[in-house]
Structure formats: structure tokens, C-alpha cells
Amino acid sequence: MPELPEVEVTRRQLQPLLVGRTITRVWTGRSSTFFLTPPLRLARRLAGRRVLALDRVGKYLLALLDDGARLLMHLGMTGQIGDAPLDVHTHLRLRFDDGGPEVRFHDVRKFGKVQILEPGRSSPRVDRLGPDALGVRGDRLFTGTRGRRAAIKTVLLDQAVLAGIGNIYADEALFLAGVRPSRRAARVGAVECRRLAAALRRVLRQGIRAGGSTIDDYRRPDGSPGQYQEDHRVYGRAGEPCPRCRTRIRRVVIGQRSSHYCPRCQS
DNA sequence: CAAATCCCCTGCAGGC
DNA sequence: TGCCTGCAGGGGATTT
């Protein structure tokens, strides 16, 4: 479930483990779904490279290398990078010239991805992304939802409109903004868009501060779980009382995704 | 063009 | 106890 906050927490903790260090040895697994760049080529491209920076865009991490290439990484559903477990689900291991701790990419479900982006080149995966959700403003949400007949929840999950929102933070922001997830996106007005944008920024920042949400798989680079799940107001709380009005939280499926909302507070 | 559907992958919960 | 089914979900590809 890594969404923007989980990826950002990963970026911050991973930064000192990658940036400034030179990769000496690379070990890879063989999963063809995980490696967008074939494992042997990826290993050859990484060996000897120094990492200059670690950036995030939406749910993607981008490690800038000293030859101008970039390593694109996505955590998928169950990815963990850093001091991750070493077992059959470990797909990538990086060792460094300083003899310090190795960095591992572990991913049980293999929805995660790694890919080398050669110097000056990008990827449709990145190019397609809308603006990063952490700085979203109401007007962006407003223009991004015009002409969209789909549910507002579905549009929030569209990475081309906003990059970084996933199922949890969409539900949480919609609750804070008082907007029902099933509402048609185009019917959400400018005022509500502004309120929704503020709610998104708020839940994303709160999520980062709490170290992300750990439902079952997510772990920070050091292996510790996040804490934001404790603060979830509606996500995963179907049947529990709304924290604002005590009405039972409802769970419905919207766009193949479970959605949670308060039928009284959200319209 | 938008939206709906399918698929990838694995562990786990629930039913019998 | 063990087997089977269904579900979770990010996101790309395909179909409607």
C-alpha cells in the first residue's frame, strides 16, 4: 500500500544509505515482472556508480547516478528498500565500497519495479504523471475533474491527474473534506475542490510525519512499521462509529477499490 | 477520449 | 487439518 507518504518516508530514510556511496557489487533475482531493465544489464549498469541524489515523484523513487543515468524504483504493494529481509522475496542487493550496510529491495508480490533510465531519457511511467499531490491546490483539482463522469475517488487515484494518492489517503481526505467518494467528479464544485485539496495536503503531511501507514506489509527502510494507521478516520473502519458524528462507517466498492466513508458527514 | 475490465503476484482469511 | 476460493491493490494493457 505504499502511497506518497510511505514513499516519501522511504526516500528520507534511504537517502543517507544511498547518496554519496559508490556501488561495488550488485546481486539480482530474476523476476521478469519486477525488472523492467533485465537483471543482468541492470547489475552491469549499477556496478561502479556513485549515487548523487534520491528524489521522489508521485510514488516513484529516482536515484541519480554519477554518469547521468537514473534508477527508477516503485514499491508496488509490498516493496521495502533498505535493511529489508533477505529471503526468496529479495530481488536486489547493493553493496558499497565503504564496506557499510548493503541495501536490499524486498517485495513479496512483485508489483514493485526497477528500471534504468539512461542519461537524458525518461519513461512514460514518469512522463504521464500529473503534479505531485503533496503540493496540490484547489484549482488543479478543479480543472483535473472537469468533464470526468467517474467517481471523485477514482479520479483522485488517477496518477495522471495527481501523482501520489492511493486508496487510503483518498478515503481519508474525502472524509476530512466531507465529500462522498462516489460523487461524480465533475459535480464537485470549486469550493469543495479547494477544501479537498487542503484535506489531501493535510493527510499526506500527517502520514509522512507518522512514518506512513502500515496495514500489513509496509515497512520503513530500517524495518520499523509506520504509525499513521492509528490515525485513520475511515479507512479500514467499516462498522465503527464516525469520529465526528458516531454514525457507522460504511464500506462500498468504487472502481474496483474498497472505499470507506461516513454516510452522514460526507455528501 | 473516458471508463470498465483484466491481469500481474502472493499471503492470508474464511468456508466447508 | 487441509483444500479451495476470494480478496487486497498500483498501474499498465486491452476492450468497450
PDB file of C-alpha atoms (C1' of nucleotides) in Angstrom:
ATOM      1  CA  MET A   1       0.000   0.000   0.000  1.00  0.00           C
ATOM      2  CA  PRO A   2       2.809   2.409  -0.295  1.00  0.00           C
ATOM      3  CA  GLU A   3       1.382   5.754  -1.349  1.00  0.00           C
ATOM      4  CA  LEU A   4       3.037   9.154  -1.389  1.00  0.00           C
ATOM      5  CA  PRO A   5       3.691   9.336   2.380  1.00  0.00           C
ATOM      6  CA  GLU A   6       5.178   5.841   2.546  1.00  0.00           C
ATOM      7  CA  VAL A   7       7.381   6.514  -0.472  1.00  0.00           C
ATOM      8  CA  GLU A   8       8.475   9.856   0.960  1.00  0.00           C
ATOM      9  CA  VAL A   9       9.313   8.263   4.315  1.00  0.00           C
ATOM     10  CA  THR A  10      11.283   5.646   2.427  1.00  0.00           C
ATOM     11  CA  ARG A  11      13.097   8.336   0.470  1.00  0.00           C
ATOM     12  CA  ARG A  12      14.094  10.241   3.579  1.00  0.00           C
ATOM     13  CA  GLN A  13      15.381   7.184   5.409  1.00  0.00           C
ATOM     14  CA  LEU A  14      17.037   5.726   2.355  1.00  0.00           C
ATOM     15  CA  GLN A  15      18.830   8.908   1.385  1.00  0.00           C
ATOM     16  CA  PRO A  16      21.784   8.512   3.765  1.00  0.00           C
ATOM     17  CA  LEU A  17      22.065   4.840   2.800  1.00  0.00           C
ATOM     18  CA  LEU A  18      22.431   5.629  -0.886  1.00  0.00           C
ATOM     19  CA  VAL A  19      23.539   9.159  -1.561  1.00  0.00           C
ATOM     20  CA  GLY A  20      27.294   9.649  -1.664  1.00  0.00           C
ATOM     21  CA  ARG A  21      28.006   5.950  -1.720  1.00  0.00           C
ATOM     22  CA  THR A  22      29.551   4.033  -4.593  1.00  0.00           C
ATOM     23  CA  ILE A  23      28.016   0.705  -5.591  1.00  0.00           C
ATOM     24  CA  THR A  24      30.525  -2.098  -5.889  1.00  0.00           C
ATOM     25  CA  ARG A  25      28.592  -5.335  -6.121  1.00  0.00           C
ATOM     26  CA  VAL A  26      25.077  -5.993  -7.350  1.00  0.00           C
ATOM     27  CA  TRP A  27      23.052  -9.140  -6.836  1.00  0.00           C
ATOM     28  CA  THR A  28      19.729  -9.617  -8.586  1.00  0.00           C
ATOM     29  CA  GLY A  29      16.883 -12.073  -8.685  1.00  0.00           C
ATOM     30  CA  ARG A  30      15.260 -13.000 -11.988  1.00  0.00           C
ATOM     31  CA  SER A  31      11.661 -11.874 -11.811  1.00  0.00           C
ATOM     32  CA  SER A  32      10.611 -10.613 -15.219  1.00  0.00           C
ATOM     33  CA  THR A  33       7.763  -8.571 -13.785  1.00  0.00           C
ATOM     34  CA  PHE A  34       9.958  -6.820 -11.253  1.00  0.00           C
ATOM     35  CA  PHE A  35      12.877  -5.985 -13.552  1.00  0.00           C
ATOM     36  CA  LEU A  36      11.831  -3.595 -16.295  1.00  0.00           C
ATOM     37  CA  THR A  37      15.512  -3.491 -17.165  1.00  0.00           C
ATOM     38  CA  PRO A  38      16.780  -7.066 -17.452  1.00  0.00           C
ATOM     39  CA  PRO A  39      18.597  -8.032 -14.235  1.00  0.00           C
ATOM     40  CA  LEU A  40      21.994  -8.707 -15.807  1.00  0.00           C
ATOM     41  CA  ARG A  41      22.032  -5.407 -17.640  1.00  0.00           C
ATOM     42  CA  LEU A  42      20.808  -3.570 -14.552  1.00  0.00           C
ATOM     43  CA  ALA A  43      23.570  -5.091 -12.454  1.00  0.00           C
ATOM     44  CA  ARG A  44      26.190  -4.141 -15.040  1.00  0.00           C
ATOM     45  CA  ARG A  45      24.856  -0.575 -15.224  1.00  0.00           C
ATOM     46  CA  LEU A  46      24.878  -0.058 -11.455  1.00  0.00           C
ATOM     47  CA  ALA A  47      28.265  -1.502 -10.571  1.00  0.00           C
ATOM     48  CA  GLY A  48      30.853   1.228 -10.055  1.00  0.00           C
ATOM     49  CA  ARG A  49      28.301   4.032  -9.998  1.00  0.00           C
ATOM     50  CA  ARG A  50      28.065   6.600  -7.269  1.00  0.00           C
ATOM     51  CA  VAL A  51      24.623   7.809  -6.163  1.00  0.00           C
ATOM     52  CA  LEU A  52      24.303  11.594  -6.266  1.00  0.00           C
ATOM     53  CA  ALA A  53      20.709  12.113  -5.150  1.00  0.00           C
ATOM     54  CA  LEU A  54      17.464  10.384  -4.320  1.00  0.00           C
ATOM     55  CA  ASP A  55      14.276  12.032  -5.498  1.00  0.00           C
ATOM     56  CA  ARG A  56      10.600  11.180  -5.430  1.00  0.00           C
ATOM     57  CA  VAL A  57       7.886  11.907  -7.925  1.00  0.00           C
ATOM     58  CA  GLY A  58       4.451  10.595  -7.022  1.00  0.00           C
ATOM     59  CA  LYS A  59       5.020   7.044  -5.853  1.00  0.00           C
ATOM     60  CA  TYR A  60       8.282   6.652  -7.741  1.00  0.00           C
ATOM     61  CA  LEU A  61      11.805   6.948  -6.385  1.00  0.00           C
ATOM     62  CA  LEU A  62      14.591   8.119  -8.671  1.00  0.00           C
ATOM     63  CA  ALA A  63      18.240   7.648  -7.750  1.00  0.00           C
ATOM     64  CA  LEU A  64      20.510   9.890  -9.777  1.00  0.00           C
ATOM     65  CA  LEU A  65      23.802   8.216 -10.706  1.00  0.00           C
ATOM     66  CA  ASP A  66      27.166   9.857 -11.353  1.00  0.00           C
ATOM     67  CA  ASP A  67      27.032   9.051 -15.072  1.00  0.00           C
ATOM     68  CA  GLY A  68      23.728  10.859 -15.523  1.00  0.00           C
ATOM     69  CA  ALA A  69      21.570   7.766 -15.592  1.00  0.00           C
ATOM     70  CA  ARG A  70      18.779   7.268 -13.076  1.00  0.00           C
ATOM     71  CA  LEU A  71      17.497   4.232 -11.253  1.00  0.00           C
ATOM     72  CA  LEU A  72      13.699   4.234 -11.216  1.00  0.00           C
ATOM     73  CA  MET A  73      12.068   2.335  -8.358  1.00  0.00           C
ATOM     74  CA  HIS A  74       8.458   1.666  -7.418  1.00  0.00           C
ATOM     75  CA  LEU A  75       7.423  -0.115  -4.224  1.00  0.00           C
ATOM     76  CA  GLY A  76       4.263  -1.582  -5.713  1.00  0.00           C
ATOM     77  CA  MET A  77       2.125  -3.106  -2.985  1.00  0.00           C
ATOM     78  CA  THR A  78       4.624  -4.794  -0.718  1.00  0.00           C
ATOM     79  CA  GLY A  79       8.017  -3.315  -1.544  1.00  0.00           C
ATOM     80  CA  GLN A  80      10.634  -2.408   1.051  1.00  0.00           C
ATOM     81  CA  ILE A  81      14.022  -0.911   0.307  1.00  0.00           C
ATOM     82  CA  GLY A  82      16.870  -0.693   2.793  1.00  0.00           C
ATOM     83  CA  ASP A  83      17.556  -3.069   5.654  1.00  0.00           C
ATOM     84  CA  ALA A  84      14.904  -5.373   4.218  1.00  0.00           C
ATOM     85  CA  PRO A  85      14.555  -9.104   4.819  1.00  0.00           C
ATOM     86  CA  LEU A  86      16.908 -11.436   2.990  1.00  0.00           C
ATOM     87  CA  ASP A  87      14.837 -14.337   1.646  1.00  0.00           C
ATOM     88  CA  VAL A  88      13.179 -15.621  -1.524  1.00  0.00           C
ATOM     89  CA  HIS A  89      11.410 -12.282  -1.956  1.00  0.00           C
ATOM     90  CA  THR A  90      14.628 -10.284  -2.033  1.00  0.00           C
ATOM     91  CA  HIS A  91      15.115  -9.143  -5.635  1.00  0.00           C
ATOM     92  CA  LEU A  92      18.031  -6.745  -5.491  1.00  0.00           C
ATOM     93  CA  ARG A  93      21.054  -6.318  -3.250  1.00  0.00           C
ATOM     94  CA  LEU A  94      23.542  -3.470  -3.471  1.00  0.00           C
ATOM     95  CA  ARG A  95      26.919  -3.441  -1.770  1.00  0.00           C
ATOM     96  CA  PHE A  96      29.110  -0.402  -1.425  1.00  0.00           C
ATOM     97  CA  ASP A  97      32.793   0.487  -1.421  1.00  0.00           C
ATOM     98  CA  ASP A  98      32.738   1.768   2.161  1.00  0.00           C
ATOM     99  CA  GLY A  99      32.003  -1.686   3.473  1.00  0.00           C
ATOM    100  CA  GLY A 100      28.881  -0.345   5.171  1.00  0.00           C
ATOM    101  CA  PRO A 101      25.420  -1.876   5.216  1.00  0.00           C
ATOM    102  CA  GLU A 102      24.042  -3.260   1.979  1.00  0.00           C
ATOM    103  CA  VAL A 103      20.738  -2.048   0.561  1.00  0.00           C
ATOM    104  CA  ARG A 104      18.110  -4.612  -0.329  1.00  0.00           C
ATOM    105  CA  PHE A 105      14.891  -4.359  -2.319  1.00  0.00           C
ATOM    106  CA  HIS A 106      12.373  -6.846  -0.965  1.00  0.00           C
ATOM    107  CA  ASP A 107       8.935  -7.345  -2.499  1.00  0.00           C
ATOM    108  CA  VAL A 108       6.613 -10.268  -1.830  1.00  0.00           C
ATOM    109  CA  ARG A 109       4.012  -9.594  -4.504  1.00  0.00           C
ATOM    110  CA  LYS A 110       6.388  -8.291  -7.156  1.00  0.00           C
ATOM    111  CA  PHE A 111       4.198  -5.351  -8.067  1.00  0.00           C
ATOM    112  CA  GLY A 112       7.315  -3.299  -7.454  1.00  0.00           C
ATOM    113  CA  LYS A 113       9.553  -2.211 -10.316  1.00  0.00           C
ATOM    114  CA  VAL A 114      13.130  -1.217 -11.030  1.00  0.00           C
ATOM    115  CA  GLN A 115      14.405   0.280 -14.260  1.00  0.00           C
ATOM    116  CA  ILE A 116      17.488   2.103 -15.509  1.00  0.00           C
ATOM    117  CA  LEU A 117      16.763   5.388 -17.247  1.00  0.00           C
ATOM    118  CA  GLU A 118      19.727   6.258 -19.434  1.00  0.00           C
ATOM    119  CA  PRO A 119      21.088   9.826 -19.304  1.00  0.00           C
ATOM    120  CA  GLY A 120      18.677  12.364 -20.733  1.00  0.00           C
ATOM    121  CA  ARG A 121      15.985   9.756 -21.168  1.00  0.00           C
ATOM    122  CA  SER A 122      12.727   9.401 -19.332  1.00  0.00           C
ATOM    123  CA  SER A 123       9.881   6.943 -19.193  1.00  0.00           C
ATOM    124  CA  PRO A 124       6.195   7.144 -19.992  1.00  0.00           C
ATOM    125  CA  ARG A 125       5.598   5.976 -16.432  1.00  0.00           C
ATOM    126  CA  VAL A 126       7.074   9.217 -15.165  1.00  0.00           C
ATOM    127  CA  ASP A 127       6.044  11.478 -18.006  1.00  0.00           C
ATOM    128  CA  ARG A 128       2.412  10.551 -17.650  1.00  0.00           C
ATOM    129  CA  LEU A 129       2.257  11.687 -14.038  1.00  0.00           C
ATOM    130  CA  GLY A 130       0.327  14.759 -13.019  1.00  0.00           C
ATOM    131  CA  PRO A 131       1.690  17.215 -10.441  1.00  0.00           C
ATOM    132  CA  ASP A 132       2.859  15.796  -7.141  1.00  0.00           C
ATOM    133  CA  ALA A 133      -0.032  15.563  -4.716  1.00  0.00           C
ATOM    134  CA  LEU A 134       1.894  16.978  -1.770  1.00  0.00           C
ATOM    135  CA  GLY A 135       1.533  20.494  -3.152  1.00  0.00           C
ATOM    136  CA  VAL A 136      -1.879  20.151  -4.762  1.00  0.00           C
ATOM    137  CA  ARG A 137      -4.097  23.199  -4.920  1.00  0.00           C
ATOM    138  CA  GLY A 138      -7.813  23.505  -5.419  1.00  0.00           C
ATOM    139  CA  ASP A 139      -7.622  24.866  -8.936  1.00  0.00           C
ATOM    140  CA  ARG A 140      -5.642  21.870 -10.119  1.00  0.00           C
ATOM    141  CA  LEU A 141      -8.248  19.565  -8.666  1.00  0.00           C
ATOM    142  CA  PHE A 142     -10.972  21.627 -10.250  1.00  0.00           C
ATOM    143  CA  THR A 143      -9.537  21.562 -13.770  1.00  0.00           C
ATOM    144  CA  GLY A 144      -8.494  17.940 -13.385  1.00  0.00           C
ATOM    145  CA  THR A 145     -12.026  16.848 -12.588  1.00  0.00           C
ATOM    146  CA  ARG A 146     -13.962  18.812 -15.217  1.00  0.00           C
ATOM    147  CA  GLY A 147     -15.597  16.547 -17.747  1.00  0.00           C
ATOM    148  CA  ARG A 148     -14.951  13.478 -15.658  1.00  0.00           C
ATOM    149  CA  ARG A 149     -18.039  11.338 -15.152  1.00  0.00           C
ATOM    150  CA  ALA A 150     -16.227   8.874 -12.926  1.00  0.00           C
ATOM    151  CA  ALA A 151     -16.400   8.993  -9.140  1.00  0.00           C
ATOM    152  CA  ILE A 152     -14.256  11.635  -7.457  1.00  0.00           C
ATOM    153  CA  LYS A 153     -12.459   8.844  -5.637  1.00  0.00           C
ATOM    154  CA  THR A 154     -11.497   7.224  -8.937  1.00  0.00           C
ATOM    155  CA  VAL A 155     -10.174  10.491 -10.321  1.00  0.00           C
ATOM    156  CA  LEU A 156      -8.101  11.099  -7.180  1.00  0.00           C
ATOM    157  CA  LEU A 157      -6.461   7.742  -7.815  1.00  0.00           C
ATOM    158  CA  ASP A 158      -5.671   8.690 -11.422  1.00  0.00           C
ATOM    159  CA  GLN A 159      -1.934   9.367 -11.320  1.00  0.00           C
ATOM    160  CA  ALA A 160      -2.188  11.470 -14.460  1.00  0.00           C
ATOM    161  CA  VAL A 161      -4.367  13.956 -12.585  1.00  0.00           C
ATOM    162  CA  LEU A 162      -2.453  13.894  -9.311  1.00  0.00           C
ATOM    163  CA  ALA A 163       0.620  11.827  -8.564  1.00  0.00           C
ATOM    164  CA  GLY A 164       0.893  10.007  -5.284  1.00  0.00           C
ATOM    165  CA  ILE A 165      -2.633   9.404  -3.993  1.00  0.00           C
ATOM    166  CA  GLY A 166      -3.637   5.820  -3.244  1.00  0.00           C
ATOM    167  CA  ASN A 167      -6.637   4.163  -1.696  1.00  0.00           C
ATOM    168  CA  ILE A 168      -6.003   5.039   1.940  1.00  0.00           C
ATOM    169  CA  TYR A 169      -5.226   8.730   1.624  1.00  0.00           C
ATOM    170  CA  ALA A 170      -8.013   9.233  -0.915  1.00  0.00           C
ATOM    171  CA  ASP A 171     -10.572   7.920   1.593  1.00  0.00           C
ATOM    172  CA  GLU A 172      -9.086   9.905   4.453  1.00  0.00           C
ATOM    173  CA  ALA A 173      -9.006  13.177   2.509  1.00  0.00           C
ATOM    174  CA  LEU A 174     -12.549  12.728   1.206  1.00  0.00           C
ATOM    175  CA  PHE A 175     -13.723  12.251   4.774  1.00  0.00           C
ATOM    176  CA  LEU A 176     -11.970  15.382   6.010  1.00  0.00           C
ATOM    177  CA  ALA A 177     -13.400  17.361   3.113  1.00  0.00           C
ATOM    178  CA  GLY A 178     -16.908  15.979   3.662  1.00  0.00           C
ATOM    179  CA  VAL A 179     -17.141  14.690   0.110  1.00  0.00           C
ATOM    180  CA  ARG A 180     -18.673  11.297  -0.633  1.00  0.00           C
ATOM    181  CA  PRO A 181     -16.259   9.123  -2.634  1.00  0.00           C
ATOM    182  CA  SER A 182     -18.954   8.018  -5.080  1.00  0.00           C
ATOM    183  CA  ARG A 183     -19.843  11.553  -6.151  1.00  0.00           C
ATOM    184  CA  ARG A 184     -19.248  12.250  -9.816  1.00  0.00           C
ATOM    185  CA  ALA A 185     -16.018  14.181 -10.115  1.00  0.00           C
ATOM    186  CA  ALA A 186     -17.441  16.867 -12.367  1.00  0.00           C
ATOM    187  CA  ARG A 187     -20.114  17.595  -9.764  1.00  0.00           C
ATOM    188  CA  VAL A 188     -17.562  18.581  -7.151  1.00  0.00           C
ATOM    189  CA  GLY A 189     -17.514  22.344  -7.174  1.00  0.00           C
ATOM    190  CA  ALA A 190     -14.655  24.820  -6.906  1.00  0.00           C
ATOM    191  CA  VAL A 191     -15.136  25.428  -3.201  1.00  0.00           C
ATOM    192  CA  GLU A 192     -15.201  21.729  -2.474  1.00  0.00           C
ATOM    193  CA  CYS A 193     -12.144  21.209  -4.661  1.00  0.00           C
ATOM    194  CA  ARG A 194     -10.288  23.719  -2.556  1.00  0.00           C
ATOM    195  CA  ARG A 195     -11.407  22.000   0.615  1.00  0.00           C
ATOM    196  CA  LEU A 196     -10.444  18.640  -0.840  1.00  0.00           C
ATOM    197  CA  ALA A 197      -7.011  19.879  -1.875  1.00  0.00           C
ATOM    198  CA  ALA A 198      -6.398  21.175   1.637  1.00  0.00           C
ATOM    199  CA  ALA A 199      -7.531  17.849   3.064  1.00  0.00           C
ATOM    200  CA  LEU A 200      -5.195  15.966   0.743  1.00  0.00           C
ATOM    201  CA  ARG A 201      -2.210  18.082   1.714  1.00  0.00           C
ATOM    202  CA  ARG A 202      -3.102  17.603   5.347  1.00  0.00           C
ATOM    203  CA  VAL A 203      -3.458  13.810   5.333  1.00  0.00           C
ATOM    204  CA  LEU A 204      -0.320  13.412   3.236  1.00  0.00           C
ATOM    205  CA  ARG A 205       1.725  15.547   5.624  1.00  0.00           C
ATOM    206  CA  GLN A 206       0.243  13.808   8.648  1.00  0.00           C
ATOM    207  CA  GLY A 207       1.012  10.467   7.025  1.00  0.00           C
ATOM    208  CA  ILE A 208       4.637  11.424   6.464  1.00  0.00           C
ATOM    209  CA  ARG A 209       5.004  12.724   9.993  1.00  0.00           C
ATOM    210  CA  ALA A 210       3.619   9.453  11.390  1.00  0.00           C
ATOM    211  CA  GLY A 211       6.024   7.398   9.286  1.00  0.00           C
ATOM    212  CA  GLY A 212       3.373   6.174   6.860  1.00  0.00           C
ATOM    213  CA  SER A 213       0.565   3.641   7.241  1.00  0.00           C
ATOM    214  CA  THR A 214       1.370   0.012   7.968  1.00  0.00           C
ATOM    215  CA  ILE A 215      -1.660  -2.198   7.302  1.00  0.00           C
ATOM    216  CA  ASP A 216       0.299  -5.405   6.975  1.00  0.00           C
ATOM    217  CA  ASP A 217       3.308  -5.138   4.708  1.00  0.00           C
ATOM    218  CA  TYR A 218       4.701  -1.661   4.614  1.00  0.00           C
ATOM    219  CA  ARG A 219       7.966  -1.150   6.487  1.00  0.00           C
ATOM    220  CA  ARG A 220      10.347   1.775   6.582  1.00  0.00           C
ATOM    221  CA  PRO A 221      13.891   1.217   5.296  1.00  0.00           C
ATOM    222  CA  ASP A 222      15.012   0.344   8.841  1.00  0.00           C
ATOM    223  CA  GLY A 223      12.275  -2.278   9.099  1.00  0.00           C
ATOM    224  CA  SER A 224      10.041  -0.398  11.522  1.00  0.00           C
ATOM    225  CA  PRO A 225       6.328  -0.005  10.807  1.00  0.00           C
ATOM    226  CA  GLY A 226       4.603   3.320  10.268  1.00  0.00           C
ATOM    227  CA  GLN A 227       2.052   4.649  12.714  1.00  0.00           C
ATOM    228  CA  TYR A 228      -0.462   6.559  10.650  1.00  0.00           C
ATOM    229  CA  GLN A 229      -2.915   3.640  10.573  1.00  0.00           C
ATOM    230  CA  GLU A 230      -3.702   4.573  14.178  1.00  0.00           C
ATOM    231  CA  ASP A 231      -4.975   7.910  12.927  1.00  0.00           C
ATOM    232  CA  HIS A 232      -7.117   6.582  10.086  1.00  0.00           C
ATOM    233  CA  ARG A 233     -10.553   8.063  10.470  1.00  0.00           C
ATOM    234  CA  VAL A 234     -12.443   5.889   7.998  1.00  0.00           C
ATOM    235  CA  TYR A 235     -10.076   3.619   6.082  1.00  0.00           C
ATOM    236  CA  GLY A 236     -10.478   0.027   7.249  1.00  0.00           C
ATOM    237  CA  ARG A 237     -13.025   1.104   9.845  1.00  0.00           C
ATOM    238  CA  ALA A 238     -16.284  -0.112   8.312  1.00  0.00           C
ATOM    239  CA  GLY A 239     -18.879  -0.599  11.041  1.00  0.00           C
ATOM    240  CA  GLU A 240     -17.038   1.575  13.529  1.00  0.00           C
ATOM    241  CA  PRO A 241     -18.510   4.902  14.615  1.00  0.00           C
ATOM    242  CA  CYS A 242     -17.575   8.017  12.681  1.00  0.00           C
ATOM    243  CA  PRO A 243     -15.092  10.011  14.779  1.00  0.00           C
ATOM    244  CA  ARG A 244     -17.161  13.116  14.173  1.00  0.00           C
ATOM    245  CA  CYS A 245     -20.816  12.040  14.442  1.00  0.00           C
ATOM    246  CA  ARG A 246     -20.720   8.411  15.615  1.00  0.00           C
ATOM    247  CA  THR A 247     -22.649   7.142  12.586  1.00  0.00           C
ATOM    248  CA  ARG A 248     -21.405   3.760  11.382  1.00  0.00           C
ATOM    249  CA  ILE A 249     -18.679   3.979   8.752  1.00  0.00           C
ATOM    250  CA  ARG A 250     -19.758   2.356   5.510  1.00  0.00           C
ATOM    251  CA  ARG A 251     -17.702   0.340   3.054  1.00  0.00           C
ATOM    252  CA  VAL A 252     -18.508   0.248  -0.642  1.00  0.00           C
ATOM    253  CA  VAL A 253     -16.589  -0.693  -3.770  1.00  0.00           C
ATOM    254  CA  ILE A 254     -15.792   2.121  -6.189  1.00  0.00           C
ATOM    255  CA  GLY A 255     -13.755   1.470  -9.290  1.00  0.00           C
ATOM    256  CA  GLN A 256     -12.757  -1.976  -8.013  1.00  0.00           C
ATOM    257  CA  ARG A 257     -11.389  -0.449  -4.824  1.00  0.00           C
ATOM    258  CA  SER A 258     -12.762  -0.648  -1.315  1.00  0.00           C
ATOM    259  CA  SER A 259     -13.902   2.743  -0.132  1.00  0.00           C
ATOM    260  CA  HIS A 260     -14.839   3.906   3.343  1.00  0.00           C
ATOM    261  CA  TYR A 261     -16.925   6.896   4.279  1.00  0.00           C
ATOM    262  CA  CYS A 262     -19.374   8.336   6.755  1.00  0.00           C
ATOM    263  CA  PRO A 263     -22.862   8.474   5.189  1.00  0.00           C
ATOM    264  CA  ARG A 264     -23.770  11.424   7.391  1.00  0.00           C
ATOM    265  CA  CYS A 265     -20.662  13.618   7.245  1.00  0.00           C
ATOM    266  CA  GLN A 266     -19.918  13.072   3.578  1.00  0.00           C
ATOM    267  CA  SER A 267     -22.243  14.153   0.803  1.00  0.00           C
TER     268      SER A 267
ATOM    269  C1'  DC B   1     -11.294  10.317 -25.104  1.00  0.00           C
ATOM    270  C1'  DA B   2     -13.038   8.125 -20.932  1.00  0.00           C
ATOM    271  C1'  DA B   3     -14.255   4.276 -18.456  1.00  0.00           C
ATOM    272  C1'  DA B   4     -14.581  -0.554 -17.455  1.00  0.00           C
ATOM    273  C1'  DT B   5     -12.193  -4.872 -17.199  1.00  0.00           C
ATOM    274  C1'  DC B   6      -8.458  -7.965 -16.827  1.00  0.00           C
ATOM    275  C1'  DC B   7      -4.101  -9.190 -15.312  1.00  0.00           C
ATOM    276  C1'  DC B   8       0.213  -9.435 -12.766  1.00  0.00           C
ATOM    277  C1'  DC B   9       1.565 -11.833  -7.753  1.00  0.00           C
ATOM    278  C1'  DT B  10       1.419 -13.767  -3.098  1.00  0.00           C
ATOM    279  C1'  DG B  11      -0.251 -14.438   1.617  1.00  0.00           C
ATOM    280  C1'  DC B  12      -3.930 -14.762   4.333  1.00  0.00           C
ATOM    281  C1'  DA B  13      -8.815 -15.242   5.939  1.00  0.00           C
ATOM    282  C1'  DG B  14     -12.936 -17.677   5.726  1.00  0.00           C
ATOM    283  C1'  DG B  15     -15.859 -21.574   4.469  1.00  0.00           C
ATOM    284  C1'  DC B  16     -16.570 -26.439   4.397  1.00  0.00           C
TER     285       DC B  16
ATOM    286  C1'  DT C   1      -6.367 -30.488   9.274  1.00  0.00           C
ATOM    287  C1'  DG C   2      -6.313 -29.229   4.610  1.00  0.00           C
ATOM    288  C1'  DC C   3      -8.062 -27.676   0.372  1.00  0.00           C
ATOM    289  C1'  DC C   4     -10.294 -24.166  -2.304  1.00  0.00           C
ATOM    290  C1'  DT C   5     -11.962 -19.579  -3.193  1.00  0.00           C
ATOM    291  C1'  DG C   6     -11.881 -14.847  -2.789  1.00  0.00           C
ATOM    292  C1'  DC C   7      -9.712 -10.712  -1.719  1.00  0.00           C
ATOM    293  C1'  DA C   8      -6.243  -6.910  -1.329  1.00  0.00           C
ATOM    294  C1'  DG C   9      -4.249  -3.424  -4.527  1.00  0.00           C
ATOM    295  C1'  DG C  10      -0.708   0.026  -8.122  1.00  0.00           C
ATOM    296  C1'  DG C  11      -0.817   0.500 -12.531  1.00  0.00           C
ATOM    297  C1'  DG C  12      -0.344  -0.923 -17.366  1.00  0.00           C
ATOM    298  C1'  DA C  13      -2.688  -3.088 -21.332  1.00  0.00           C
ATOM    299  C1'  DT C  14      -6.728  -4.151 -23.552  1.00  0.00           C
ATOM    300  C1'  DT C  15     -11.514  -3.802 -24.521  1.00  0.00           C
ATOM    301  C1'  DT C  16     -15.887  -1.412 -24.599  1.00  0.00           C
TER     302       DT C  16
END
